[in-house]
Amino acid sequence: MSKLYVLYEHSAGFALFRVTEFEELAAFLPQVEESVTDLQRFNSVVTLIAFQPFKSAIVALENINAISEGIVPEDLNLFLEGALPKRKKRSKCTLGVADPKLGAAISEALEIPCSHTGAVPEIIRGIRHHFHALIKGLTLKACSIAQLGLGHSYSRARVKFNVHRVDNMIIQSIALLDQLDKDINTFSMRIREWYSYHFPELVSIVPENHLYTKCAEYIKDRKSLSEESLEPLTEILGDSEKAQAIIDASKMSMGMDISPVDLINIQMFAGRVVALSNYRKQIAEYLHTKMNSVAPNLTTLIGDQVGARLISKAGSLTSLAKYPASTLQILGAEKALFRALKTRSNTPKYGLLYHSTFIGRAGLKNKGRISRYLANKCSIASRIDCFSETQTTIFGEKLRQQVEDRLKFYETGDIPMKNIDVMKQAMEEALQEQEQEAVASAKKKKKKKKKEKKEEEAMDED
């Protein structure tokens, strides 16, 4: 007859329980569900074998981090080794666990079969409900304080996981950048429509939105323009001919006169739009620096904005790294893909990768081929960025050169280098770069030590 033991990981420590009449319990699962809420009935089913409290909050956090990853921590290994029957008798026992990953790791380490199905989830639910009553000296208040403390420290550790390579900021930045583009475009159209009542000729002279808004903010009343305004307008537009054309057009404009109050409102609105445009440039620069620190190889390969959109669509850099190249290729074209599958027509060749310059440069016949090849290289770059400890752009440069060579191959037929040879070169260059950085850092440390010694000697002399 097999014996069932149940492992329960609490914020206070590890507990091992023995379940009586396991085979009968499995047959009467509804009755087990009912007895879970009743402590007296549940006590007759479950018996505490051993309990090992955590020595400190740090130890608890280390253990819970290992368990969440499906790894058996050393403390748990020693606890189970001492509490469970000897290895010879373990074949007749079963250990109930909540997490199947942890169960697989325990069965491999301790040679005991593990189960997470049947009556086990209900028994664990009962243990969780009555845990403070099953352990002597443990109160409900102490349990809740331990759970709250461990929960906060675990969440804090997860959120602070490698602060310098957080891709959440990239996701928010690219979303803000897209929103700003839409808003600036809408507001610029509103200014064009509003200011054209007063100076309609300005649209044909300055068609670009940002420059038009700057001109509207500066000019205000067209009648105030004179030859003295030529220099400031030239500074805004960067073209003296256009500036002269604006001054000439203002003298014989067909626009209506506007009251000073209306002009003030137009000027204020134009100022806000100009400020938004400047902020958009700042966000673009911030995104560029953030992408270079988080995903340097992906940025070197396809650019910061396309790379950021891929990360945003995937949800994180880790998720993007886990995607196969075929999924990455059509990322962003989900609607077209499902429509094609439903209608049994041709599936899309590219999604967000279409915005890359490589696909625009490829011929019509080769767009699908280069898209597939580029997706493959993007997949490699994202994995290098995600899982490598040292950040370098060497792999991104080599992958970009490979895509360039492939484009040439489609056009001229020149056979490019094999991928294995290119990666070997990249590895050698990366190792050389690391050695150079190590030598440079050692020199800096020596210089610092010399300076400190000199300062100490000077202090002693004084």
Short mmCIF file of C-alpha atoms in Angstrom, two decimals:
data_model
loop_
_atom_site.label_atom_id
_atom_site.label_comp_id
_atom_site.label_asym_id
_atom_site.label_seq_id
_atom_site.Cartn_x
_atom_site.Cartn_y
_atom_site.Cartn_z
CA MET A 1 0.00 0.00 0.00
CA SER A 2 1.51 3.37 -1.06
CA LYS A 3 1.91 6.17 1.46
CA LEU A 4 1.22 9.79 0.56
CA TYR A 5 3.32 12.62 1.95
CA VAL A 6 2.49 16.26 1.15
CA LEU A 7 5.09 19.05 1.00
CA TYR A 8 3.86 22.54 1.84
CA GLU A 9 6.09 25.62 1.36
CA HIS A 10 4.99 28.45 3.65
CA SER A 11 6.56 31.86 4.24
CA ALA A 12 7.40 30.64 7.77
CA GLY A 13 9.18 27.45 6.61
CA PHE A 14 8.86 23.99 5.02
CA ALA A 15 6.31 21.48 6.38
CA LEU A 16 5.84 17.77 5.57
CA PHE A 17 2.50 16.05 6.24
CA ARG A 18 1.42 12.44 6.00
CA VAL A 19 -2.03 11.64 4.60
CA THR A 20 -3.87 8.62 6.02
CA GLU A 21 -6.02 6.32 3.86
CA PHE A 22 -4.72 7.87 0.65
CA GLU A 23 -6.31 5.35 -1.76
CA GLU A 24 -9.73 5.77 -0.15
CA LEU A 25 -9.38 9.56 -0.28
CA ALA A 26 -8.67 9.50 -4.00
CA ALA A 27 -11.91 7.58 -4.56
CA PHE A 28 -13.99 10.02 -2.48
CA LEU A 29 -12.73 13.37 -3.77
CA PRO A 30 -16.03 15.31 -3.16
CA GLN A 31 -15.97 14.24 0.53
CA VAL A 32 -12.33 15.45 0.78
CA GLU A 33 -13.38 18.83 -0.65
CA GLU A 34 -16.09 19.12 2.02
CA SER A 35 -13.77 18.09 4.91
CA VAL A 36 -11.16 20.75 3.95
CA THR A 37 -13.04 23.54 5.80
CA ASP A 38 -13.66 21.45 8.96
CA LEU A 39 -10.51 21.34 11.15
CA GLN A 40 -11.52 18.27 13.21
CA ARG A 41 -12.28 16.13 10.13
CA PHE A 42 -9.15 17.42 8.36
CA ASN A 43 -6.95 16.62 11.40
CA SER A 44 -8.03 12.98 11.17
CA VAL A 45 -6.82 12.89 7.55
CA VAL A 46 -3.53 14.84 7.80
CA THR A 47 -0.66 14.41 10.30
CA LEU A 48 2.36 16.70 10.66
CA ILE A 49 5.64 14.78 10.21
CA ALA A 50 8.20 17.62 10.30
CA PHE A 51 8.45 21.42 10.17
CA GLN A 52 11.58 23.47 9.48
CA PRO A 53 11.21 27.24 10.04
CA PHE A 54 13.32 29.73 8.06
CA LYS A 55 16.13 31.32 10.09
CA SER A 56 15.69 34.78 8.54
CA ALA A 57 13.77 36.72 5.88
CA ILE A 58 16.82 36.56 3.54
CA VAL A 59 16.91 32.74 3.77
CA ALA A 60 13.15 32.62 3.10
CA LEU A 61 13.57 34.83 -0.01
CA GLU A 62 16.48 32.72 -1.35
CA ASN A 63 14.46 29.51 -0.93
CA ILE A 64 11.28 30.92 -2.47
CA ASN A 65 13.24 32.30 -5.45
CA ALA A 66 14.73 28.84 -6.10
CA ILE A 67 11.32 27.14 -5.74
CA SER A 68 9.68 29.61 -8.17
CA GLU A 69 12.31 28.65 -10.77
CA GLY A 70 11.64 24.91 -10.20
CA ILE A 71 14.99 24.33 -8.44
CA VAL A 72 15.33 22.35 -5.19
CA PRO A 73 17.18 24.58 -2.66
CA GLU A 74 19.77 23.00 -0.35
CA ASP A 75 17.63 23.62 2.78
CA LEU A 76 14.65 21.80 1.23
CA ASN A 77 16.87 18.93 0.06
CA LEU A 78 18.27 18.39 3.58
CA PHE A 79 14.81 18.74 5.16
CA LEU A 80 13.21 16.12 2.87
CA GLU A 81 16.23 13.80 3.15
CA GLY A 82 15.79 13.74 6.95
CA ALA A 83 11.97 13.72 7.12
CA LEU A 84 11.12 11.19 4.38
CA PRO A 85 11.67 7.41 4.77
CA LYS A 86 15.01 5.91 3.68
CA ARG A 87 15.78 5.67 -0.05
CA LYS A 88 15.07 1.90 -0.19
CA LYS A 89 11.48 2.42 1.03
CA ARG A 90 10.74 5.51 -1.09
CA SER A 91 9.48 3.54 -4.09
CA LYS A 92 6.30 2.74 -2.08
CA CYS A 93 5.79 6.42 -1.14
CA THR A 94 4.39 9.37 -3.10
CA LEU A 95 5.16 13.02 -2.41
CA GLY A 96 2.39 15.50 -3.15
CA VAL A 97 3.55 18.93 -4.40
CA ALA A 98 1.78 22.05 -5.68
CA ASP A 99 4.19 22.81 -8.57
CA PRO A 100 4.89 20.10 -11.22
CA LYS A 101 8.31 21.67 -12.07
CA LEU A 102 9.41 21.41 -8.44
CA GLY A 103 8.00 17.87 -8.30
CA ALA A 104 10.14 16.80 -11.28
CA ALA A 105 13.27 18.32 -9.66
CA ILE A 106 12.56 16.60 -6.29
CA SER A 107 11.90 13.19 -7.87
CA GLU A 108 15.20 13.49 -9.77
CA ALA A 109 17.19 14.55 -6.68
CA LEU A 110 15.61 12.30 -4.00
CA GLU A 111 14.37 9.33 -6.07
CA ILE A 112 10.75 9.60 -4.90
CA PRO A 113 7.68 9.71 -7.20
CA CYS A 114 5.87 13.08 -7.02
CA SER A 115 2.23 13.91 -7.75
CA HIS A 116 0.35 17.18 -8.20
CA THR A 117 -3.04 15.81 -9.32
CA GLY A 118 -6.01 13.94 -7.78
CA ALA A 119 -6.61 14.63 -4.08
CA VAL A 120 -3.26 16.48 -3.64
CA PRO A 121 -4.50 20.01 -4.61
CA GLU A 122 -7.46 19.70 -2.18
CA ILE A 123 -5.21 18.50 0.66
CA ILE A 124 -2.78 21.42 0.02
CA ARG A 125 -5.79 23.78 0.06
CA GLY A 126 -6.78 22.39 3.46
CA ILE A 127 -3.22 22.71 4.82
CA ARG A 128 -3.08 26.32 3.60
CA HIS A 129 -6.44 27.04 5.28
CA HIS A 130 -5.53 25.45 8.66
CA PHE A 131 -1.72 25.87 8.66
CA HIS A 132 -1.60 28.09 11.77
CA ALA A 133 -3.61 25.47 13.70
CA LEU A 134 -1.54 22.49 12.49
CA ILE A 135 1.83 23.97 13.65
CA LYS A 136 2.31 24.44 17.39
CA GLY A 137 3.27 27.93 18.51
CA LEU A 138 2.26 29.56 15.21
CA THR A 139 -0.59 32.10 15.26
CA LEU A 140 -2.73 33.41 12.41
CA LYS A 141 -1.29 36.92 12.93
CA ALA A 142 2.31 35.64 12.72
CA CYS A 143 1.42 33.72 9.53
CA SER A 144 -0.08 36.79 7.83
CA ILE A 145 2.93 39.00 8.84
CA ALA A 146 5.38 36.40 7.44
CA GLN A 147 3.38 36.09 4.20
CA LEU A 148 3.16 39.86 3.77
CA GLY A 149 6.89 40.39 4.43
CA LEU A 150 8.00 37.62 2.07
CA GLY A 151 5.49 38.72 -0.59
CA HIS A 152 6.82 42.28 -0.53
CA SER A 153 10.49 41.24 -0.64
CA TYR A 154 9.84 38.70 -3.45
CA SER A 155 7.92 41.28 -5.53
CA ARG A 156 10.60 43.92 -4.88
CA ALA A 157 13.34 41.52 -6.01
CA ARG A 158 11.39 40.71 -9.17
CA VAL A 159 10.75 44.36 -10.05
CA LYS A 160 14.37 45.38 -9.35
CA PHE A 161 15.75 42.51 -11.49
CA ASN A 162 18.68 44.10 -13.38
CA VAL A 163 17.65 47.77 -13.27
CA HIS A 164 20.02 48.85 -16.09
CA ARG A 165 18.46 46.43 -18.60
CA VAL A 166 14.74 46.95 -17.92
CA ASP A 167 12.81 46.76 -21.19
CA ASN A 168 9.56 48.11 -19.66
CA MET A 169 10.91 51.63 -20.21
CA ILE A 170 11.42 50.86 -23.92
CA ILE A 171 7.84 49.60 -24.25
CA GLN A 172 6.47 52.78 -22.64
CA SER A 173 8.82 55.06 -24.64
CA ILE A 174 7.85 53.66 -28.05
CA ALA A 175 4.14 53.84 -27.11
CA LEU A 176 4.60 57.49 -26.07
CA LEU A 177 6.54 58.22 -29.25
CA ASP A 178 3.72 56.84 -31.45
CA GLN A 179 1.12 58.79 -29.45
CA LEU A 180 3.14 62.02 -29.76
CA ASP A 181 3.46 61.54 -33.53
CA LYS A 182 -0.34 61.25 -33.84
CA ASP A 183 -1.02 64.21 -31.53
CA ILE A 184 1.57 66.53 -33.16
CA ASN A 185 0.17 65.69 -36.61
CA THR A 186 -3.41 66.41 -35.46
CA PHE A 187 -2.46 69.69 -33.74
CA SER A 188 -0.36 70.83 -36.73
CA MET A 189 -3.35 70.32 -39.04
CA ARG A 190 -5.49 72.34 -36.63
CA ILE A 191 -2.96 75.24 -36.67
CA ARG A 192 -2.78 75.14 -40.48
CA GLU A 193 -6.56 75.37 -40.73
CA TRP A 194 -6.80 78.08 -38.05
CA TYR A 195 -3.93 80.30 -39.21
CA SER A 196 -4.86 79.94 -42.92
CA TYR A 197 -7.84 82.25 -42.33
CA HIS A 198 -5.31 85.02 -41.70
CA PHE A 199 -2.36 83.99 -43.93
CA PRO A 200 -3.42 81.29 -46.49
CA GLU A 201 -0.30 81.66 -48.69
CA LEU A 202 2.04 80.37 -45.93
CA VAL A 203 0.92 76.72 -46.45
CA SER A 204 2.22 76.59 -50.04
CA ILE A 205 5.55 78.21 -49.07
CA VAL A 206 6.17 76.08 -45.92
CA PRO A 207 4.47 72.66 -46.35
CA GLU A 208 6.37 70.95 -43.48
CA ASN A 209 4.27 70.84 -40.26
CA HIS A 210 6.95 71.61 -37.68
CA LEU A 211 8.41 74.58 -39.60
CA TYR A 212 4.91 75.91 -40.38
CA THR A 213 4.05 75.91 -36.65
CA LYS A 214 7.30 77.72 -35.81
CA CYS A 215 6.62 80.34 -38.51
CA ALA A 216 3.03 80.88 -37.29
CA GLU A 217 4.33 81.33 -33.73
CA TYR A 218 6.89 83.94 -34.88
CA ILE A 219 4.85 85.89 -37.49
CA LYS A 220 1.57 86.41 -35.53
CA ASP A 221 0.07 89.31 -37.53
CA ARG A 222 1.24 89.18 -41.17
CA LYS A 223 1.12 92.99 -41.41
CA SER A 224 3.94 93.24 -38.84
CA LEU A 225 6.39 91.50 -41.25
CA SER A 226 9.13 93.71 -42.72
CA GLU A 227 12.65 93.40 -44.13
CA GLU A 228 13.93 93.18 -40.55
CA SER A 229 12.02 89.87 -40.17
CA LEU A 230 14.12 88.26 -42.95
CA GLU A 231 16.97 87.15 -40.66
CA PRO A 232 14.80 85.49 -37.93
CA LEU A 233 12.70 83.72 -40.59
CA THR A 234 15.87 82.51 -42.35
CA GLU A 235 17.07 81.14 -39.01
CA ILE A 236 13.79 79.21 -38.53
CA LEU A 237 13.55 77.86 -42.10
CA GLY A 238 17.25 77.60 -43.00
CA ASP A 239 16.46 79.07 -46.42
CA SER A 240 16.63 82.81 -47.24
CA GLU A 241 14.59 82.45 -50.47
CA LYS A 242 11.62 80.98 -48.59
CA ALA A 243 11.92 83.69 -45.93
CA GLN A 244 11.82 86.39 -48.65
CA ALA A 245 8.85 84.66 -50.30
CA ILE A 246 6.92 84.79 -46.98
CA ILE A 247 7.60 88.54 -46.62
CA ASP A 248 6.50 89.17 -50.24
CA ALA A 249 3.36 87.06 -49.83
CA SER A 250 2.39 88.87 -46.61
CA LYS A 251 2.23 92.19 -48.46
CA MET A 252 -0.44 90.98 -50.93
CA SER A 253 -2.16 88.25 -48.90
CA MET A 254 -5.86 87.49 -49.44
CA GLY A 255 -6.36 86.45 -45.79
CA MET A 256 -8.84 88.09 -43.44
CA ASP A 257 -7.87 90.32 -40.52
CA ILE A 258 -7.88 88.67 -37.08
CA SER A 259 -8.31 90.38 -33.71
CA PRO A 260 -5.28 90.49 -31.32
CA VAL A 261 -7.05 88.11 -28.88
CA ASP A 262 -7.42 85.45 -31.60
CA LEU A 263 -3.78 85.89 -32.63
CA ILE A 264 -2.66 85.46 -29.01
CA ASN A 265 -4.59 82.16 -28.82
CA ILE A 266 -3.07 80.93 -32.09
CA GLN A 267 0.41 81.92 -30.88
CA MET A 268 -0.08 80.08 -27.52
CA PHE A 269 -1.34 76.95 -29.27
CA ALA A 270 1.57 77.06 -31.77
CA GLY A 271 4.01 77.39 -28.84
CA ARG A 272 2.54 74.26 -27.22
CA VAL A 273 2.87 72.28 -30.45
CA VAL A 274 6.51 73.41 -30.92
CA ALA A 275 7.24 72.36 -27.31
CA LEU A 276 5.62 68.95 -27.99
CA SER A 277 7.79 68.53 -31.11
CA ASN A 278 10.93 69.31 -29.11
CA TYR A 279 9.85 66.85 -26.40
CA ARG A 280 9.30 64.22 -29.10
CA LYS A 281 12.96 64.66 -30.17
CA GLN A 282 14.08 64.21 -26.54
CA ILE A 283 12.03 61.00 -26.22
CA ALA A 284 13.54 59.68 -29.49
CA GLU A 285 17.07 60.33 -28.12
CA TYR A 286 16.16 58.69 -24.79
CA LEU A 287 14.80 55.63 -26.64
CA HIS A 288 18.01 55.43 -28.71
CA THR A 289 20.26 55.44 -25.61
CA LYS A 290 17.96 52.97 -23.78
CA MET A 291 17.93 50.57 -26.75
CA ASN A 292 21.73 50.76 -26.97
CA SER A 293 22.02 49.73 -23.31
CA VAL A 294 19.29 47.01 -23.35
CA ALA A 295 19.52 45.53 -26.86
CA PRO A 296 22.67 46.89 -28.60
CA ASN A 297 22.90 44.14 -31.24
CA LEU A 298 19.22 44.35 -32.22
CA THR A 299 19.54 48.16 -32.44
CA THR A 300 22.66 47.91 -34.64
CA LEU A 301 20.89 45.40 -36.91
CA ILE A 302 17.48 47.01 -37.55
CA GLY A 303 17.50 50.39 -35.77
CA ASP A 304 16.18 51.53 -32.41
CA GLN A 305 12.54 52.21 -33.35
CA VAL A 306 11.87 48.92 -35.21
CA GLY A 307 13.68 47.01 -32.46
CA ALA A 308 11.64 48.80 -29.77
CA ARG A 309 8.38 48.00 -31.60
CA LEU A 310 9.34 44.31 -31.76
CA ILE A 311 10.10 44.26 -27.99
CA SER A 312 6.84 46.11 -27.29
CA LYS A 313 4.80 43.67 -29.40
CA ALA A 314 6.46 40.63 -27.78
CA GLY A 315 5.97 42.07 -24.27
CA SER A 316 9.63 41.90 -23.22
CA LEU A 317 13.10 41.20 -24.61
CA THR A 318 13.04 37.75 -22.98
CA SER A 319 9.74 36.88 -24.73
CA LEU A 320 11.16 38.13 -28.05
CA ALA A 321 14.30 36.01 -27.55
CA LYS A 322 12.12 32.92 -26.98
CA TYR A 323 10.17 33.42 -30.24
CA PRO A 324 11.24 31.39 -33.27
CA ALA A 325 12.29 33.38 -36.35
CA SER A 326 9.04 32.45 -38.17
CA THR A 327 6.95 34.10 -35.41
CA LEU A 328 9.22 37.16 -35.30
CA GLN A 329 8.87 37.55 -39.09
CA ILE A 330 5.08 38.07 -38.96
CA LEU A 331 4.98 39.85 -35.59
CA GLY A 332 2.53 42.73 -36.00
CA ALA A 333 0.62 41.12 -38.90
CA GLU A 334 -1.61 38.84 -36.81
CA LYS A 335 -4.88 40.05 -38.36
CA ALA A 336 -3.59 39.44 -41.90
CA LEU A 337 -2.28 35.99 -40.86
CA PHE A 338 -5.59 34.79 -39.38
CA ARG A 339 -7.52 36.28 -42.30
CA ALA A 340 -5.25 34.37 -44.69
CA LEU A 341 -5.69 31.13 -42.73
CA LYS A 342 -9.47 31.60 -42.65
CA THR A 343 -9.78 32.37 -46.39
CA ARG A 344 -6.97 29.91 -47.35
CA SER A 345 -5.08 32.64 -49.21
CA ASN A 346 -1.39 33.59 -49.08
CA THR A 347 -0.04 34.31 -45.59
CA PRO A 348 1.76 37.66 -44.93
CA LYS A 349 5.53 37.82 -45.61
CA TYR A 350 6.34 40.42 -42.94
CA GLY A 351 4.88 42.40 -40.06
CA LEU A 352 6.78 45.11 -38.16
CA LEU A 353 9.97 44.14 -40.03
CA TYR A 354 8.51 45.88 -43.12
CA HIS A 355 9.64 49.23 -41.60
CA SER A 356 13.27 48.07 -41.82
CA THR A 357 15.34 49.63 -44.63
CA PHE A 358 16.46 46.20 -45.89
CA ILE A 359 12.99 45.18 -47.11
CA GLY A 360 12.50 48.54 -48.86
CA ARG A 361 15.81 48.08 -50.70
CA ALA A 362 15.03 44.51 -51.84
CA GLY A 363 13.40 43.79 -55.18
CA LEU A 364 9.71 42.81 -55.38
CA LYS A 365 10.51 39.09 -55.85
CA ASN A 366 13.05 39.06 -53.02
CA LYS A 367 11.04 40.90 -50.32
CA GLY A 368 9.75 37.66 -48.78
CA ARG A 369 13.18 36.01 -48.88
CA ILE A 370 15.00 38.94 -47.27
CA SER A 371 12.22 39.25 -44.67
CA ARG A 372 12.72 35.60 -43.66
CA TYR A 373 16.50 36.03 -43.54
CA LEU A 374 16.26 39.29 -41.55
CA ALA A 375 13.87 37.65 -39.03
CA ASN A 376 16.43 34.87 -38.54
CA LYS A 377 19.20 37.40 -37.80
CA CYS A 378 16.92 39.46 -35.50
CA SER A 379 16.15 36.29 -33.53
CA ILE A 380 19.89 35.62 -33.07
CA ALA A 381 20.56 39.27 -32.07
CA SER A 382 17.72 39.33 -29.49
CA ARG A 383 18.99 36.09 -27.90
CA ILE A 384 22.54 37.44 -27.66
CA ASP A 385 21.23 40.68 -26.08
CA CYS A 386 18.97 38.84 -23.65
CA PHE A 387 21.30 36.12 -22.38
CA SER A 388 24.84 37.54 -22.74
CA GLU A 389 26.46 39.00 -19.62
CA THR A 390 28.68 41.54 -21.39
CA GLN A 391 27.14 44.08 -23.76
CA THR A 392 28.75 44.55 -27.19
CA THR A 393 27.62 45.65 -30.68
CA ILE A 394 30.07 43.40 -32.58
CA PHE A 395 27.50 40.65 -33.21
CA GLY A 396 24.93 43.22 -34.42
CA GLU A 397 27.45 44.71 -36.87
CA LYS A 398 28.35 41.26 -38.23
CA LEU A 399 24.67 40.27 -38.57
CA ARG A 400 23.91 43.56 -40.36
CA GLN A 401 26.79 42.91 -42.76
CA GLN A 402 25.37 39.43 -43.41
CA VAL A 403 22.00 40.93 -44.40
CA GLU A 404 23.81 43.46 -46.67
CA ASP A 405 25.75 40.58 -48.30
CA ARG A 406 22.51 38.63 -48.79
CA LEU A 407 20.95 41.61 -50.59
CA LYS A 408 24.02 41.76 -52.87
CA PHE A 409 23.71 38.02 -53.46
CA TYR A 410 20.09 38.46 -54.64
CA GLU A 411 21.14 41.29 -56.99
CA THR A 412 24.55 40.13 -58.32
CA GLY A 413 24.90 36.47 -57.29
CA ASP A 414 28.07 37.00 -55.16
CA ILE A 415 28.15 34.14 -52.62
CA PRO A 416 28.35 35.48 -49.03
CA MET A 417 30.37 34.01 -46.14
CA LYS A 418 28.93 31.11 -44.14
CA ASN A 419 27.21 31.97 -40.87
CA ILE A 420 29.56 29.79 -38.78
CA ASP A 421 32.63 31.64 -40.10
CA VAL A 422 31.06 35.05 -39.43
CA MET A 423 30.11 34.04 -35.86
CA LYS A 424 33.66 32.77 -35.21
CA GLN A 425 35.06 36.14 -36.30
CA ALA A 426 32.55 37.94 -34.07
CA MET A 427 33.49 35.76 -31.07
CA GLU A 428 37.20 36.47 -31.57
CA GLU A 429 36.60 40.22 -31.85
CA ALA A 430 34.35 40.20 -28.76
CA LEU A 431 37.03 38.38 -26.73
CA GLN A 432 39.69 40.88 -27.88
CA GLU A 433 37.40 43.77 -26.88
CA GLN A 434 36.87 42.23 -23.41
CA GLU A 435 40.64 41.82 -22.93
CA GLN A 436 41.25 45.45 -23.95
CA GLU A 437 38.55 46.65 -21.51
CA ALA A 438 40.11 44.55 -18.72
CA VAL A 439 43.57 46.04 -19.39
CA ALA A 440 42.13 49.58 -19.50
CA SER A 441 40.23 49.10 -16.21
CA ALA A 442 43.39 47.68 -14.54
CA LYS A 443 45.36 50.77 -15.65
CA LYS A 444 42.67 53.08 -14.25
CA LYS A 445 42.77 51.26 -10.89
CA LYS A 446 46.57 51.62 -10.76
CA LYS A 447 46.33 55.34 -11.48
CA LYS A 448 43.71 55.75 -8.74
CA LYS A 449 45.90 53.90 -6.22
CA LYS A 450 48.92 56.08 -7.11
CA LYS A 451 46.84 59.25 -6.64
CA GLU A 452 45.52 58.02 -3.30
CA LYS A 453 49.07 57.19 -2.13
CA LYS A 454 50.32 60.65 -3.16
CA GLU A 455 47.43 62.32 -1.32
CA GLU A 456 48.14 60.25 1.82
CA GLU A 457 51.86 61.14 1.68
CA ALA A 458 50.99 64.82 1.29
CA MET A 459 48.62 64.62 4.28
CA ASP A 460 51.34 62.92 6.42
CA GLU A 461 53.88 65.64 5.52
CA ASP A 462 51.40 68.36 6.56
#
